[in-house]
Amino acid sequence: MDTYKYPHEVAWEIDQNDEEELIKFSDHVNTDETIQGIIIQHEYGIFGGEYGEKLLSFMQRCKKPMLVTLHTMLPHPNQKMAEITEKIIYYATSIVVLTLNSKQIIEATYPQAIGKTSIVPHGIHPTTFSDSKKIKTKLELGNRIVLSTFGLLSRGKGIEFMIRSLPDVIKKYPSLLYLILGETHPVVRRNEGEKYRLELEELVTSLGLSSHVRFFDQYLSLPDLHEFLKATDIYISTSINPDQAVSGTLSYALGSGRAVISTDFAQAKEIITPETGRLVPTKDAEAFTQAILELLDDENKLEGMRQNAYKKTRNMLWSSVSERYIALLTRTVVPLMNMDHLYTMTDAFGMLQFASLTTPNKEFGYTLDDNARALIVCSWLIKKNYSKKLETLIGIYLLFIKKCQQTDGSFVNYLSSIDQKPTHQNNTEDLQDVQGRALWALSEIINNSSLSREVTTEAKRMYILALENLAVAPLHHLRAKALAIKSFSISLDNLLSHRDLLLSYTRIYADSLLLALANNSTKDWVWFENQLSYNNAILADSLFATSSITKLPHYADKGALALNFLIKKTFSGDTYIPIGHSDWYKNGLKRSYYDQQPEDPASMILALHSAYRLSGNNTYRDRAYVCFSWYLGNNTLQKRLYDDTTGGCFDGLHPDRVNQNEGAESLVSYMMSSFIVNNLL
């Protein structure tokens, strides 16, 4: 294996042929909490195995989001390459290609790449546009007309065809000098030494071009490379591979403000226009001759091409490319959990409902809904990493739920911040969903072995009392039933004396959901109601939970049908667009797009996770990442709802703005989403 002295930033070295090293590295990535995501710059030849297939041993074990840049994209891959590429796309969270042509190829060849592929061009280094005369003097090139080609030499470069084009050009322009810049590719040197370079030198001699062709057998530093490019009158790109997806050398030449003559490989056809250069067929020396003469015969046109090349490549600067990657990463990488706003919104009694900007607003008091969600999140978190602070929060939220429970086992939702008693609002609103959400929160505590027996026993007592109330006050709202089903699936193994009852309730509620699905579905509308409203995905999610505990697949099958319908209605390409709360989406009418609220992506992520866990289909996993990116700015307004400073989440997305208040429901919805995507997928 070749060895190099890497700079200190390089933390790992991997022998690409050693599968065990790739596996060890995946284990390191999975356990290192400071690593939030992976970027893989992919080329088939740089990873071990046939077509780099050993990379898959890393990808299939890596549990962190992976952004893969595919530098080569062939329109007609052989079966082996296609199989490997298909798996790379399957495991990747996001795909980057460098040209529009590559995007069209990948989406036509691998349909699973649709919706997860973005274009980010090959980057170029910043450099000033300058006249070539001053640089020519510095490089001792005098007044010669300079053509150049640079890069690691190999037979695929096709430089011999360019050399054969020169005799007829030199007859008219005897001062012409062609520079071939670069050493032989290390792999080529290992296999055949300098055979290709020697053949090129012999060709130069045989054609009498020794004073017109000069080889620079060295790897040029970036400053030296820029100087040679600025001394160039026309850059020559000679690739003989028509399917070459991208050429860094071509990008650098255009970025330096050089007119280019290139063979018509894939990237060149996309990036070179009549205003910046000329395209010629591969392996065609005569075509090179004609193109060079055409450009040299009109100096004004040639100068215009140089300026156009420089102007049109400003979007390819590395600074611009890095911004594009950052934008993609913010949609791919999950920020580390920030608990600050949770502590801010919680006092000794419970979590307050609303905030004015980031400041808790006590005027509107507390809700069981918010405290139940917060209890669920804290129960998840303490399983991963116990802390006294989390234990304290769990105690506050559990006690709050206890204060909301009535003597008959039911729950109120609203408590005043003044006297901490139920408010009149409990008498004017339907509290069915609250009953189901309270059961879900209590079941999470019952099922948490990280907590003390005292805490889990109190949760069991409250849960059983609530369960007894269902016998006299059964749930009839679909979302309330769905929330209850989630609780039954979690608490089933910890309430053995009530197991049969829980299974019975699960089947009764799930069957009523199936009946609602059948009664409301048509060919074009596969849903439980005649409208899509709030917290929609919880309905499908509850059927996945039912299937898990009953082992009956038809519940999961129906849940998948409904979830796939909801996906079609709420995903557009690689963007999640929840149903707006300003008006619901009624069957046959136009959907509402605003006010989008954080509860909906949280519900969708829960359902996608359940579908992924049951089916193993990575499409659901990928959708969950896209859905999560709604919080991070991948939405219809391209506005970030997650507040990196506080750890809070803004309350919603309006047609023209983000609601800047950071209330409890938004916060805990984001935290639930973050935990699931970061830990459960």
XYZ file of C-alpha atoms in Angstrom:
681
model
C 0.000 0.000 0.000
C 1.262 3.499 -0.854
C 2.012 5.542 2.256
C 1.790 9.301 2.548
C 2.519 11.802 5.252
C -0.874 13.344 5.839
C -1.497 16.671 7.626
C -2.661 16.584 11.242
C -6.323 16.998 10.219
C -6.333 13.415 8.917
C -7.474 11.251 11.826
C -7.816 7.855 10.135
C -5.967 5.944 7.435
C -7.687 2.942 5.855
C -6.248 0.286 3.589
C -8.944 0.233 0.921
C -8.410 -3.503 0.425
C -8.819 -4.375 4.112
C -12.507 -4.908 4.820
C -11.879 -5.243 8.552
C -10.479 -1.718 8.691
C -13.625 -0.377 7.050
C -15.760 -2.242 9.571
C -13.709 -0.908 12.498
C -14.056 2.605 11.135
C -17.851 2.230 10.883
C -17.936 1.145 14.548
C -15.892 4.215 15.476
C -18.224 6.519 13.544
C -21.319 5.001 15.130
C -20.057 5.441 18.692
C -18.446 8.881 18.338
C -21.126 11.411 19.271
C -19.080 14.273 17.816
C -19.501 12.753 14.338
C -22.920 13.801 13.111
C -22.679 12.720 9.486
C -20.374 11.373 6.778
C -19.393 12.757 3.373
C -18.063 10.157 0.942
C -16.294 11.410 -2.183
C -16.833 8.367 -4.350
C -14.875 7.067 -7.286
C -15.036 3.379 -8.217
C -11.263 2.979 -8.446
C -10.290 4.346 -5.031
C -12.087 1.803 -2.853
C -11.135 -1.838 -2.573
C -12.700 -4.730 -4.421
C -14.269 -4.842 -7.858
C -15.642 -1.359 -8.633
C -14.859 -0.386 -5.044
C -17.431 -2.769 -3.599
C -15.647 -3.041 -0.226
C -16.917 0.440 0.596
C -20.310 -1.212 1.057
C -19.051 -2.996 4.178
C -18.686 0.448 5.742
C -21.914 1.901 4.388
C -24.183 -0.940 5.451
C -22.910 -0.708 9.050
C -22.761 3.075 9.357
C -25.753 4.432 11.288
C -24.974 8.109 10.726
C -26.401 10.081 7.780
C -24.223 9.676 4.679
C -23.893 12.184 1.835
C -22.239 10.514 -1.157
C -20.766 12.456 -4.079
C -20.660 10.231 -7.170
C -17.920 11.548 -9.460
C -18.473 8.965 -12.192
C -21.918 8.234 -13.600
C -22.078 5.932 -16.620
C -25.279 5.735 -18.696
C -24.799 2.028 -19.458
C -22.975 0.375 -16.527
C -22.302 -3.333 -16.569
C -24.295 -5.502 -14.207
C -21.687 -5.562 -11.443
C -21.184 -1.785 -11.420
C -24.948 -1.238 -11.511
C -25.476 -3.545 -8.521
C -22.809 -1.743 -6.469
C -24.109 1.704 -7.427
C -27.641 0.670 -6.547
C -26.495 -0.361 -3.067
C -24.566 2.885 -2.582
C -27.707 4.852 -3.422
C -29.734 2.620 -1.103
C -27.482 3.208 1.904
C -26.863 6.909 1.222
C -29.025 9.560 2.818
C -28.274 12.074 0.062
C -26.546 11.852 -3.306
C -24.521 14.600 -5.006
C -23.542 14.585 -8.672
C -21.497 17.235 -10.430
C -23.460 17.890 -13.615
C -27.035 17.980 -14.901
C -26.146 15.174 -17.287
C -25.094 12.978 -14.354
C -28.351 13.741 -12.535
C -30.361 12.746 -15.587
C -28.360 9.538 -15.927
C -28.619 8.494 -12.287
C -32.363 9.130 -12.089
C -32.994 7.266 -15.359
C -30.738 4.334 -14.455
C -31.495 4.139 -10.729
C -35.072 5.346 -10.001
C -34.467 5.095 -6.252
C -32.156 8.116 -6.601
C -35.083 10.369 -7.560
C -35.755 12.847 -4.774
C -32.396 12.336 -3.048
C -29.998 13.634 -5.731
C -28.635 17.181 -5.927
C -26.180 18.884 -8.294
C -23.081 20.567 -6.896
C -20.492 21.485 -9.560
C -16.793 20.632 -9.387
C -15.106 23.377 -7.377
C -12.452 25.801 -8.572
C -9.959 27.907 -6.658
C -10.270 31.695 -6.649
C -7.829 33.476 -8.902
C -7.770 36.838 -10.638
C -8.391 37.253 -14.335
C -5.213 38.460 -16.007
C -3.553 38.906 -19.356
C -1.147 36.120 -20.289
C 1.777 38.313 -21.435
C 3.164 39.147 -17.983
C 2.995 35.510 -16.838
C 4.628 34.297 -20.055
C 7.582 36.564 -19.363
C 7.883 35.229 -15.807
C 7.805 31.620 -17.067
C 10.306 32.427 -19.844
C 7.805 31.628 -22.561
C 8.437 34.871 -24.429
C 5.917 35.839 -27.083
C 4.938 32.313 -27.934
C 1.331 31.202 -28.453
C 0.767 28.754 -25.622
C -1.578 25.756 -25.619
C -1.623 23.514 -22.568
C -3.011 20.325 -21.089
C -2.503 19.316 -17.459
C -3.219 16.347 -15.236
C -1.859 12.917 -14.380
C -0.842 11.145 -17.590
C -2.590 7.953 -18.689
C -3.714 6.488 -21.995
C -7.259 7.728 -21.501
C -6.013 11.302 -21.869
C -5.767 11.019 -25.669
C -2.872 13.492 -25.858
C -1.465 11.725 -28.920
C -4.366 13.010 -31.031
C -3.654 16.578 -29.977
C 0.047 16.175 -30.855
C -0.863 14.885 -34.334
C -2.960 18.019 -34.905
C -0.016 20.397 -34.466
C 1.984 20.236 -37.733
C -0.701 22.003 -39.787
C -1.237 24.616 -37.055
C 2.476 25.373 -36.795
C 2.676 26.068 -40.531
C 0.528 29.149 -39.918
C 1.611 29.888 -36.335
C 5.263 28.845 -35.994
C 5.581 30.411 -32.514
C 3.092 27.932 -31.039
C 4.147 25.921 -27.967
C 2.129 23.050 -26.467
C 2.728 22.371 -22.770
C 1.939 18.928 -21.332
C 1.868 19.464 -17.585
C 1.862 16.622 -15.081
C 3.493 13.413 -13.986
C 2.364 9.918 -14.908
C -0.522 8.567 -12.838
C 0.934 6.494 -9.934
C -1.207 3.449 -10.788
C -0.107 3.630 -14.428
C 3.523 3.982 -13.340
C 3.222 0.862 -11.169
C 1.738 -1.146 -14.048
C 3.782 0.015 -17.050
C 6.273 2.616 -15.869
C 6.701 5.638 -18.171
C 5.754 3.764 -21.322
C 2.952 6.156 -22.325
C 5.061 9.289 -21.806
C 7.902 7.778 -23.838
C 5.482 6.962 -26.668
C 4.294 10.578 -26.662
C 7.881 11.852 -26.721
C 8.708 9.536 -29.634
C 5.657 10.836 -31.499
C 6.787 14.428 -30.927
C 10.237 13.592 -32.317
C 8.899 11.717 -35.332
C 6.692 14.685 -36.280
C 9.527 17.173 -35.883
C 7.781 18.985 -33.019
C 10.541 18.976 -30.404
C 10.685 22.776 -30.296
C 6.888 23.055 -30.131
C 5.991 20.528 -27.405
C 7.344 20.657 -23.884
C 6.750 18.111 -21.110
C 6.724 19.054 -17.422
C 7.052 15.747 -15.576
C 5.987 16.911 -12.138
C 2.930 17.394 -9.963
C 2.374 21.154 -9.941
C 1.494 23.080 -6.812
C -1.683 25.171 -7.012
C 0.166 28.516 -7.408
C 2.367 27.056 -10.157
C -0.639 25.527 -11.891
C -2.478 28.856 -11.909
C 0.562 30.562 -13.412
C 0.788 28.056 -16.249
C -2.954 28.334 -16.900
C -2.769 32.143 -16.975
C 0.070 31.891 -19.466
C -2.147 29.717 -21.683
C -3.899 31.159 -24.724
C -6.096 28.075 -25.328
C -6.497 25.145 -22.970
C -6.877 21.720 -24.591
C -8.975 19.012 -22.915
C -8.240 15.713 -24.680
C -10.226 12.941 -22.930
C -11.198 10.041 -25.184
C -13.916 8.744 -22.803
C -17.273 10.087 -24.036
C -18.937 9.116 -20.731
C -16.483 10.974 -18.494
C -18.793 12.654 -15.998
C -16.499 15.443 -14.906
C -12.977 16.768 -15.389
C -11.335 18.792 -12.671
C -8.702 19.989 -15.133
C -11.375 21.366 -17.466
C -13.098 23.106 -14.556
C -9.829 24.675 -13.385
C -8.967 25.905 -16.882
C -12.325 27.604 -17.404
C -12.156 29.003 -13.875
C -8.826 30.619 -14.712
C -10.398 32.437 -17.629
C -9.072 30.295 -20.442
C -10.798 29.566 -23.736
C -11.063 25.785 -24.102
C -11.075 23.302 -26.936
C -12.303 19.961 -25.633
C -13.374 16.581 -26.858
C -17.111 16.132 -26.505
C -17.275 14.090 -23.322
C -20.248 14.427 -20.960
C -19.241 17.396 -18.790
C -17.655 19.282 -21.689
C -20.905 19.153 -23.689
C -22.707 20.687 -20.740
C -20.247 23.359 -19.680
C -18.578 24.515 -22.923
C -20.615 26.839 -25.133
C -19.675 28.722 -28.330
C -19.030 31.713 -26.060
C -16.320 29.884 -24.062
C -14.706 27.476 -26.528
C -15.206 24.665 -28.994
C -16.100 20.976 -28.860
C -14.446 18.407 -31.128
C -15.006 14.658 -31.595
C -12.774 12.279 -29.643
C -9.687 10.816 -31.355
C -9.922 13.369 -34.172
C -6.622 15.199 -34.786
C -7.964 17.077 -37.804
C -10.856 18.466 -35.744
C -8.353 19.775 -33.180
C -6.420 21.450 -36.003
C -9.475 23.240 -37.383
C -10.678 24.390 -33.964
C -7.271 25.763 -32.942
C -6.896 27.662 -36.218
C -10.421 29.096 -35.933
C -9.745 30.516 -32.467
C -6.245 31.792 -33.196
C -7.435 33.528 -36.366
C -9.693 35.895 -34.380
C -7.906 37.342 -31.344
C -10.880 39.531 -30.354
C -13.225 36.540 -30.289
C -10.616 34.547 -28.362
C -10.284 37.261 -25.731
C -14.070 37.379 -25.390
C -14.113 33.619 -24.769
C -11.568 33.980 -21.988
C -13.639 36.639 -20.241
C -16.854 34.656 -20.689
C -15.218 31.534 -19.250
C -14.120 33.469 -16.188
C -17.530 35.084 -15.601
C -19.563 31.922 -16.102
C -17.555 29.882 -13.598
C -17.915 32.149 -10.554
C -20.649 29.885 -9.206
C -18.075 27.063 -9.203
C -15.751 28.713 -6.672
C -14.984 26.457 -3.722
C -16.634 29.015 -1.436
C -19.875 28.638 -3.394
C -19.530 24.862 -3.568
C -18.963 24.694 0.197
C -22.129 26.729 0.763
C -24.055 24.206 -1.332
C -22.616 21.335 0.694
C -23.410 23.116 3.946
C -26.993 23.602 2.785
C -27.231 19.882 1.986
C -25.580 18.902 5.255
C -28.023 20.979 7.286
C -30.709 18.829 5.688
C -28.784 15.614 6.337
C -26.955 15.994 9.648
C -28.953 16.130 12.859
C -27.747 18.832 15.284
C -26.669 17.644 18.717
C -29.509 17.805 21.233
C -29.665 21.164 23.034
C -31.731 21.055 26.242
C -31.522 24.760 27.093
C -34.981 25.796 25.918
C -36.583 22.775 27.579
C -35.184 23.979 30.910
C -36.280 27.538 30.094
C -39.877 26.490 29.388
C -40.131 24.291 32.499
C -40.665 25.596 36.018
C -41.174 23.665 39.233
C -44.792 22.890 38.292
C -44.479 21.891 34.659
C -43.846 23.011 31.101
C -45.545 26.259 30.157
C -47.616 26.222 26.991
C -46.490 29.336 25.098
C -43.536 31.659 24.720
C -43.240 35.255 23.569
C -40.250 34.825 21.294
C -37.949 32.794 23.580
C -39.440 33.954 26.929
C -42.048 31.696 28.595
C -45.501 33.328 28.667
C -47.257 32.414 31.920
C -50.536 34.023 30.926
C -51.749 30.908 29.110
C -50.645 28.396 31.726
C -49.873 24.729 31.126
C -51.267 21.807 29.126
C -51.107 18.094 29.712
C -50.439 17.670 25.959
C -47.129 19.517 26.221
C -46.061 17.934 29.489
C -46.902 14.461 28.180
C -44.779 15.019 25.070
C -41.950 16.356 27.231
C -42.203 13.288 29.474
C -41.933 10.998 26.445
C -38.813 12.783 25.181
C -37.127 12.787 28.586
C -37.915 9.099 29.048
C -36.206 8.356 25.725
C -33.215 10.515 26.582
C -32.603 9.078 30.044
C -32.439 5.583 28.559
C -29.557 6.739 26.385
C -27.708 8.816 28.945
C -28.838 9.046 32.560
C -28.578 12.419 34.262
C -29.973 13.900 37.462
C -31.414 16.826 35.495
C -33.433 14.481 33.305
C -34.626 12.575 36.361
C -35.815 15.871 37.875
C -37.672 16.835 34.699
C -39.351 13.423 34.559
C -40.499 13.904 38.134
C -41.982 17.334 37.303
C -43.820 16.138 34.197
C -45.123 12.950 35.828
C -46.433 14.893 38.813
C -48.096 17.342 36.406
C -49.948 14.485 34.696
C -50.988 13.209 38.109
C -52.509 16.622 38.905
C -54.414 16.486 35.623
C -55.903 13.066 36.347
C -59.410 13.121 37.781
C -60.839 10.674 40.310
C -62.543 8.689 37.532
C -59.216 8.195 35.754
C -59.772 10.729 32.957
C -57.524 13.726 32.350
C -58.012 17.457 31.963
C -55.683 19.339 29.672
C -55.426 22.942 30.883
C -54.071 24.101 34.232
C -53.777 27.736 35.266
C -50.424 29.323 36.089
C -52.159 31.407 38.759
C -53.656 28.756 41.038
C -52.439 25.630 39.176
C -56.021 24.354 38.895
C -58.062 23.251 35.861
C -59.345 26.142 33.750
C -62.771 26.603 32.114
C -61.157 25.770 28.770
C -61.376 22.096 29.729
C -65.170 22.420 29.565
C -65.258 23.978 26.105
C -62.870 21.723 24.188
C -62.835 18.061 23.230
C -60.259 16.273 25.380
C -60.236 12.885 23.653
C -56.709 13.231 22.239
C -55.440 14.211 25.691
C -56.565 10.860 27.116
C -54.606 8.961 24.493
C -51.485 11.123 24.800
C -51.446 10.786 28.584
C -51.628 6.999 28.225
C -48.712 7.092 25.780
C -46.566 9.169 28.141
C -47.329 6.946 31.132
C -46.564 3.799 29.129
C -43.098 5.160 28.281
C -42.374 5.522 32.014
C -43.755 2.077 32.820
C -41.428 0.601 30.185
C -38.310 2.471 31.360
C -35.925 0.337 33.390
C -33.617 3.332 33.952
C -36.107 4.836 36.404
C -36.737 3.969 40.033
C -39.405 1.471 41.034
C -41.224 4.288 42.851
C -41.579 6.271 39.626
C -42.641 3.331 37.427
C -45.089 2.086 40.089
C -46.773 5.494 40.271
C -47.033 5.582 36.482
C -48.613 2.096 36.515
C -51.176 3.161 39.105
C -52.193 6.178 37.042
C -52.229 4.134 33.829
C -54.485 1.398 35.273
C -56.890 4.025 36.634
C -57.061 5.621 33.186
C -57.523 2.200 31.594
C -60.509 1.525 33.881
C -62.072 4.770 32.712
C -62.002 3.562 29.103
C -64.588 0.926 30.021
C -67.150 3.619 30.861
C -65.868 6.395 28.593
C -64.445 4.677 25.494
C -62.446 6.694 23.000
C -64.208 7.453 19.724
C -61.902 9.954 17.977
C -59.506 8.294 15.535
C -56.384 10.132 16.754
C -57.223 9.413 20.374
C -57.541 5.720 19.514
C -54.255 5.832 17.614
C -52.423 7.408 20.562
C -53.917 4.819 22.908
C -52.800 1.989 20.613
C -49.224 3.298 20.785
C -49.452 3.203 24.569
C -50.864 -0.340 24.575
C -48.014 -1.578 22.365
C -45.435 -0.106 24.766
C -46.979 -1.161 28.102
C -48.164 -4.624 27.078
C -45.216 -6.578 28.500
C -45.105 -4.569 31.720
C -48.768 -4.976 32.676
C -49.160 -8.734 32.403
C -52.343 -8.786 34.497
C -53.941 -6.472 31.953
C -52.392 -7.999 28.847
C -55.572 -9.540 27.481
C -57.480 -6.305 28.035
C -54.799 -4.263 26.279
C -54.775 -6.657 23.333
C -58.558 -6.493 23.170
C -58.590 -2.695 23.163
C -55.834 -2.685 20.551
C -57.834 -4.895 18.182
C -61.076 -2.967 18.766
C -59.479 0.417 18.123
C -57.358 -0.800 15.200
C -60.351 -2.467 13.558
C -62.306 0.765 13.859
C -59.431 2.527 12.099
C -59.526 -0.076 9.313
C -63.278 0.439 8.988
C -62.786 4.195 8.743
C -60.099 3.636 6.112
C -62.406 1.424 4.068
C -65.382 3.785 4.355
C -63.464 6.892 3.296
C -61.115 5.500 0.666
C -61.591 5.714 -3.080
C -59.274 5.009 -5.992
C -57.556 8.381 -5.552
C -58.050 8.899 -1.812
C -56.687 6.264 0.574
C -57.262 7.713 4.000
C -59.188 7.285 7.265
C -61.208 10.483 6.858
C -62.484 12.623 3.996
C -59.821 15.189 4.861
C -56.206 15.515 5.937
C -55.949 17.696 9.023
C -53.465 17.616 11.928
C -51.123 14.953 13.287
C -52.157 12.779 10.347
C -49.416 10.155 10.301
C -50.243 8.941 13.830
C -53.181 7.043 12.298
C -50.972 4.949 10.027
C -48.357 4.636 12.767
C -50.869 3.033 15.126
C -51.572 0.280 12.606
C -47.859 -0.515 12.452
C -47.895 -0.749 16.263
C -50.916 -3.061 16.107
C -49.197 -5.347 13.639
C -46.090 -5.480 15.824
C -47.907 -6.749 18.898
C -50.578 -8.909 17.238
C -48.198 -10.327 14.588
C -51.018 -9.834 12.065
C -49.563 -8.415 8.824
C -52.779 -6.986 7.396
C -52.640 -4.103 9.882
C -49.164 -3.148 8.648
C -50.252 -3.575 5.027
C -53.151 -1.160 5.481
C -50.945 1.210 7.446
C -48.436 1.238 4.587
C -51.163 1.985 2.030
C -52.347 4.952 4.075
C -48.827 6.185 4.820
C -47.813 5.980 1.155
C -50.894 8.039 0.250
C -49.923 10.632 2.857
C -46.355 10.678 1.528
C -47.660 11.450 -1.971
C -49.709 14.320 -0.585
C -46.995 15.861 1.604
C -43.679 15.272 -0.192
C -42.636 17.164 -3.299
C -39.323 15.878 -4.627
C -36.912 16.155 -1.705
C -39.054 18.568 0.328
C -41.682 17.785 2.971
C -44.752 20.044 2.883
C -47.128 19.365 5.794
C -50.824 20.139 5.497
C -51.409 23.766 6.469
C -53.414 24.392 9.644
C -55.075 27.489 8.163
C -57.556 25.103 6.536
C -57.672 21.348 6.160
C -57.234 19.440 2.915
C -60.682 18.113 2.029
C -61.032 15.341 -0.524
C -61.717 16.870 -3.928
C -60.676 20.385 -2.926
C -57.352 22.208 -2.926
C -54.997 21.531 -0.048
C -53.816 24.255 2.304
C -50.074 24.967 2.467
C -49.906 27.236 5.513
C -49.859 27.516 8.574
C -47.357 24.583 8.713
C -46.691 23.406 12.273
C -43.900 21.299 13.820
C -46.234 18.650 15.216
C -46.859 17.288 11.717
C -43.272 16.417 10.724
C -42.851 14.840 14.166
C -45.860 12.615 13.551
C -44.641 11.738 10.053
C -41.161 10.846 11.313
C -42.677 8.519 13.919
C -44.679 6.724 11.248
C -41.767 6.545 8.809
C -39.576 5.083 11.524
C -42.175 2.431 12.321
C -42.556 1.579 8.628
C -38.779 1.356 8.222
C -38.396 -0.839 11.280
C -41.118 -3.247 10.105
C -40.200 -3.392 6.423
C -36.466 -2.653 6.378
C -37.156 -0.446 3.354
C -34.565 2.353 3.294
C -36.967 4.573 1.362
C -38.858 5.188 4.608
C -35.600 5.984 6.398
C -34.601 8.443 3.691
C -38.021 10.095 3.829
C -37.597 10.548 7.568
C -34.357 12.461 7.015
C -36.034 14.637 4.386
C -38.938 15.224 6.748
C -36.575 16.212 9.550
C -34.847 18.679 7.258
C -38.108 20.677 7.257
C -36.985 22.018 10.656
C -33.568 22.909 9.227
C -34.701 25.014 6.285
C -35.642 22.467 3.624
C -39.203 23.759 3.384
C -41.348 25.927 1.136
C -39.845 29.154 2.492
C -36.270 27.843 2.849
C -36.373 29.170 6.426
C -34.882 27.408 9.442
C -37.340 26.645 12.254
C -34.830 25.094 14.627
C -33.106 27.752 16.736
C -29.465 26.691 17.137
C -28.913 29.317 19.822
C -31.634 28.236 22.253
C -32.338 24.664 21.183
C -35.955 25.728 20.671
C -38.156 25.576 17.605
C -40.238 28.330 16.050
C -43.979 27.820 16.171
C -44.833 27.600 12.496
C -44.400 28.540 8.874
C -46.689 31.226 7.446
C -46.913 32.208 3.752
C -44.449 35.060 4.226
C -42.557 34.382 7.431
C -41.632 32.130 10.325
C -43.605 32.504 13.548
C -40.782 33.634 15.852
C -42.364 32.407 19.092
C -40.798 29.232 20.525
C -43.584 27.445 22.370
C -43.733 24.068 24.064
C -45.451 22.017 21.352
C -42.929 23.147 18.734
C -40.009 22.443 21.048
C -41.003 18.930 22.058
C -42.092 18.049 18.505
C -38.612 18.979 17.291
C -36.938 17.101 20.144
C -38.961 13.957 19.441
C -38.060 14.196 15.756
C -34.391 14.782 16.516
C -34.176 11.836 18.878
C -35.847 9.421 16.469
C -33.768 10.405 13.457
C -30.520 10.510 15.430
C -30.956 7.379 17.506
C -33.584 5.042 16.148
C -33.108 4.947 12.396
